[in-house]
C-alpha positions as MATLAB code, in Angstrom:
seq = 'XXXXXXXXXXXXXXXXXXXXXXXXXXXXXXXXXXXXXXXXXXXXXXXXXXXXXXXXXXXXXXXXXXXXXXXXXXXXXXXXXXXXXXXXXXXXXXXXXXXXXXXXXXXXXXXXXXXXXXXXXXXXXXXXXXXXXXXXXXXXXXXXXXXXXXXXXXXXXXXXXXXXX';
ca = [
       1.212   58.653   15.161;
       3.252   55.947   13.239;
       1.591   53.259   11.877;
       2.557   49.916   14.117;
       5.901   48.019   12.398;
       5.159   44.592   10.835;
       6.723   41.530   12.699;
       9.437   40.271   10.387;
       8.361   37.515    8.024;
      10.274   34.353    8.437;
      10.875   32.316    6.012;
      12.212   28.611    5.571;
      15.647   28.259    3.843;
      13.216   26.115    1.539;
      10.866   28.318    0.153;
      13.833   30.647   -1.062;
      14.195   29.713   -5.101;
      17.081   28.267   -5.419;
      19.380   29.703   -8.834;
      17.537   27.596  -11.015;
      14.228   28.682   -9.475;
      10.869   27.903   -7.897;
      11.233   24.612  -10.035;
      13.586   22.914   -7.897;
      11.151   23.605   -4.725;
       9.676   20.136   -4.415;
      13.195   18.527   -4.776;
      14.612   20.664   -1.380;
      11.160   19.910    0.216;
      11.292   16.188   -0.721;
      15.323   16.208    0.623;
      14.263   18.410    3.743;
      10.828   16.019    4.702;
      11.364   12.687    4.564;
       7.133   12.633    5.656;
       6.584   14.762    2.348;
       8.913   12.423    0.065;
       7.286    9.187    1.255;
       3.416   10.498    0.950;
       4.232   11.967   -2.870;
       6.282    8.466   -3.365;
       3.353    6.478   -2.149;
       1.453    7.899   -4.566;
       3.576    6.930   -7.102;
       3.768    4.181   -6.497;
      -0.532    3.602   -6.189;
      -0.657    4.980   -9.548;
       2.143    2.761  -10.944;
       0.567   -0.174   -9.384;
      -3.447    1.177  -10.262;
      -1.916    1.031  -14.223;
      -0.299   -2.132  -13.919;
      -3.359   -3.809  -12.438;
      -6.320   -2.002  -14.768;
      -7.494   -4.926  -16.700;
      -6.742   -7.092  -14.545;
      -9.097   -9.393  -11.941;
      -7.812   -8.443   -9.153;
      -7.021   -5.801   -7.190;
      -3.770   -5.151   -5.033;
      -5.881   -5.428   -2.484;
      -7.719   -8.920   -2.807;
      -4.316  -10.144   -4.561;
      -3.171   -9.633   -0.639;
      -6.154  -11.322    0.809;
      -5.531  -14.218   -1.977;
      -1.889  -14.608   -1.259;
      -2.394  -14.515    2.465;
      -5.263  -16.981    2.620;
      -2.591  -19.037    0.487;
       0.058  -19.131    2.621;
      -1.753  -19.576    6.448;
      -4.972  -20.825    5.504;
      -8.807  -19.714    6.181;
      -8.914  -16.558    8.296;
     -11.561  -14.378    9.466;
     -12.252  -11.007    7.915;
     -10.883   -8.967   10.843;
      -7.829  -11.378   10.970;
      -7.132  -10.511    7.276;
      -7.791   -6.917    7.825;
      -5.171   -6.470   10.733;
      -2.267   -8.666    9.245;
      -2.567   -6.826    5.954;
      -3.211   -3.640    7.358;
      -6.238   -2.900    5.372;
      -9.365   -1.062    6.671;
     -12.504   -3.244    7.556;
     -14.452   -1.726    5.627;
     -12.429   -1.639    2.796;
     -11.895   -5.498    3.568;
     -15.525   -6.272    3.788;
     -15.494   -4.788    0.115;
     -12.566   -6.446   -0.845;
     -13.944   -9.833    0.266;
     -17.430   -9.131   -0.924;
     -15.866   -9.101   -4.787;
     -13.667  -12.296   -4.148;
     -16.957  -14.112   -2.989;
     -18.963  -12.665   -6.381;
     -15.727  -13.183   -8.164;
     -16.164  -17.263   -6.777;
     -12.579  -17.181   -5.599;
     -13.385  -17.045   -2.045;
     -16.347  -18.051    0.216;
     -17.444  -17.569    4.010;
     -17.320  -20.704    5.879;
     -18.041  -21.379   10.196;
     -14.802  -20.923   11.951;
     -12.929  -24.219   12.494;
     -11.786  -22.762   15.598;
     -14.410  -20.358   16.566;
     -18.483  -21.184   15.144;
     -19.775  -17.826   16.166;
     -17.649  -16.246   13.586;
     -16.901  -16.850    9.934;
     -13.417  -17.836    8.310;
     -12.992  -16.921    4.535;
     -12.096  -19.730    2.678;
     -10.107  -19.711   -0.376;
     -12.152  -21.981   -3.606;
     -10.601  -24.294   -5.977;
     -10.349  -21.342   -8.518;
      -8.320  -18.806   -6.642;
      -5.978  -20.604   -7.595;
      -4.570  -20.053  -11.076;
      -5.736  -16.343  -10.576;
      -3.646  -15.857   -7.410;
      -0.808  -17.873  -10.096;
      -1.230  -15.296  -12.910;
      -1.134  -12.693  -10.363;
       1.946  -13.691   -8.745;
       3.685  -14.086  -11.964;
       2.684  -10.337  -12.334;
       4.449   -9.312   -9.547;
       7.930   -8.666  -11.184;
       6.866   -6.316  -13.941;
       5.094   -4.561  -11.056;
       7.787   -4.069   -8.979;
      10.085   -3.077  -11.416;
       7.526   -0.702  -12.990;
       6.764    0.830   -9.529;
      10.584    0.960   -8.391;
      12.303    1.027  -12.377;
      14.221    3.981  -10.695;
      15.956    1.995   -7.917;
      18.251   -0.628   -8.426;
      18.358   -4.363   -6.995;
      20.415   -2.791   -3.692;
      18.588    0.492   -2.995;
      15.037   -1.587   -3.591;
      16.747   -4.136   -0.329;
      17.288   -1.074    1.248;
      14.097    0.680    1.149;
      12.355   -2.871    2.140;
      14.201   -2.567    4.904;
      13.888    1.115    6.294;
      10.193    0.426    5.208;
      10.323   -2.253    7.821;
      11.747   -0.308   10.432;
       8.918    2.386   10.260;
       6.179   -0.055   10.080;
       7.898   -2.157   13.072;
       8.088   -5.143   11.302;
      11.390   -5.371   10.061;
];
């Protein structure tokens, strides 16, 4: 009795090597998967930005909640958490060190007294300043590779696929 035949194997064009190799694998995959290329550019970028802000007070998270509270005023954690897409918990965290930090503080809700609006204090300020004034080197250290027209560009696609843009 012959043994039963194997199913043929298939294989993606993308696992073949290429001439040069398996070394050029990622580059095909990263062409190929736009999904792949964005999570392995995201991470990147986190590191980029994670070096750029060691050292530093803040973090890019509270630089967000500083910035935000800023620009529109006292907000509520959840409010903060959903504009800047950030994770409540993570946010509860994130305000919990601005609060230690005394660059933040939980006040009553103008609008709402069952609920608390964070607040920013008179020494956010110069921090959310410094950290602003940061923000060039950390672009350009996170995106060196792009230029000034492919950066516009990526803003924008990144807009479209977050639906905000």
């Amino acid at each position: 009795m012959a043994a039963p035949q194997q199913p043929a194997r298939l294989t993606s064009p993308s696992r073949e090597p290429e001439a040069g190799g398996r070394d050029r694998y990622f580059a095909k995959l990263a062409q190929e998967r736009p999904d792949i290329a964005l999570c392995r550019a995201t991470t990147l970028v986190t590191r980029a930005l994670d070096e750029e802000l060691a050292g530093r007070r803040l973090t890019m998270a509270q630089h967000l909640v500083l910035k935000m509270l800023s620009d529109v005023g006292p907000c509520s954690q959840q409010e903060l958490s959903e504009q800047l897409r950030i994770d409540r918990s993570v946010m509860v965290g994130c305000i919990d060190g601005l609060e230690d930090s005394g660059l933040v503080r939980r006040e009553r809700h103008p609008r709402d007294r069952r609920a608390y609006a964070v607040t920013l204090t008179p020494d956010a300020a110069p921090v959310l300043e410094e950290a602003e004034a940061g923000v060039p080197h950390l672009l350009d250290r996170a995106f060196g590779a792009l230029t000034a027209a492919e950066r516009r560009t990526l803003t924008r696609l990144m807009g479209k696929i977050l639906d905000v843009g």
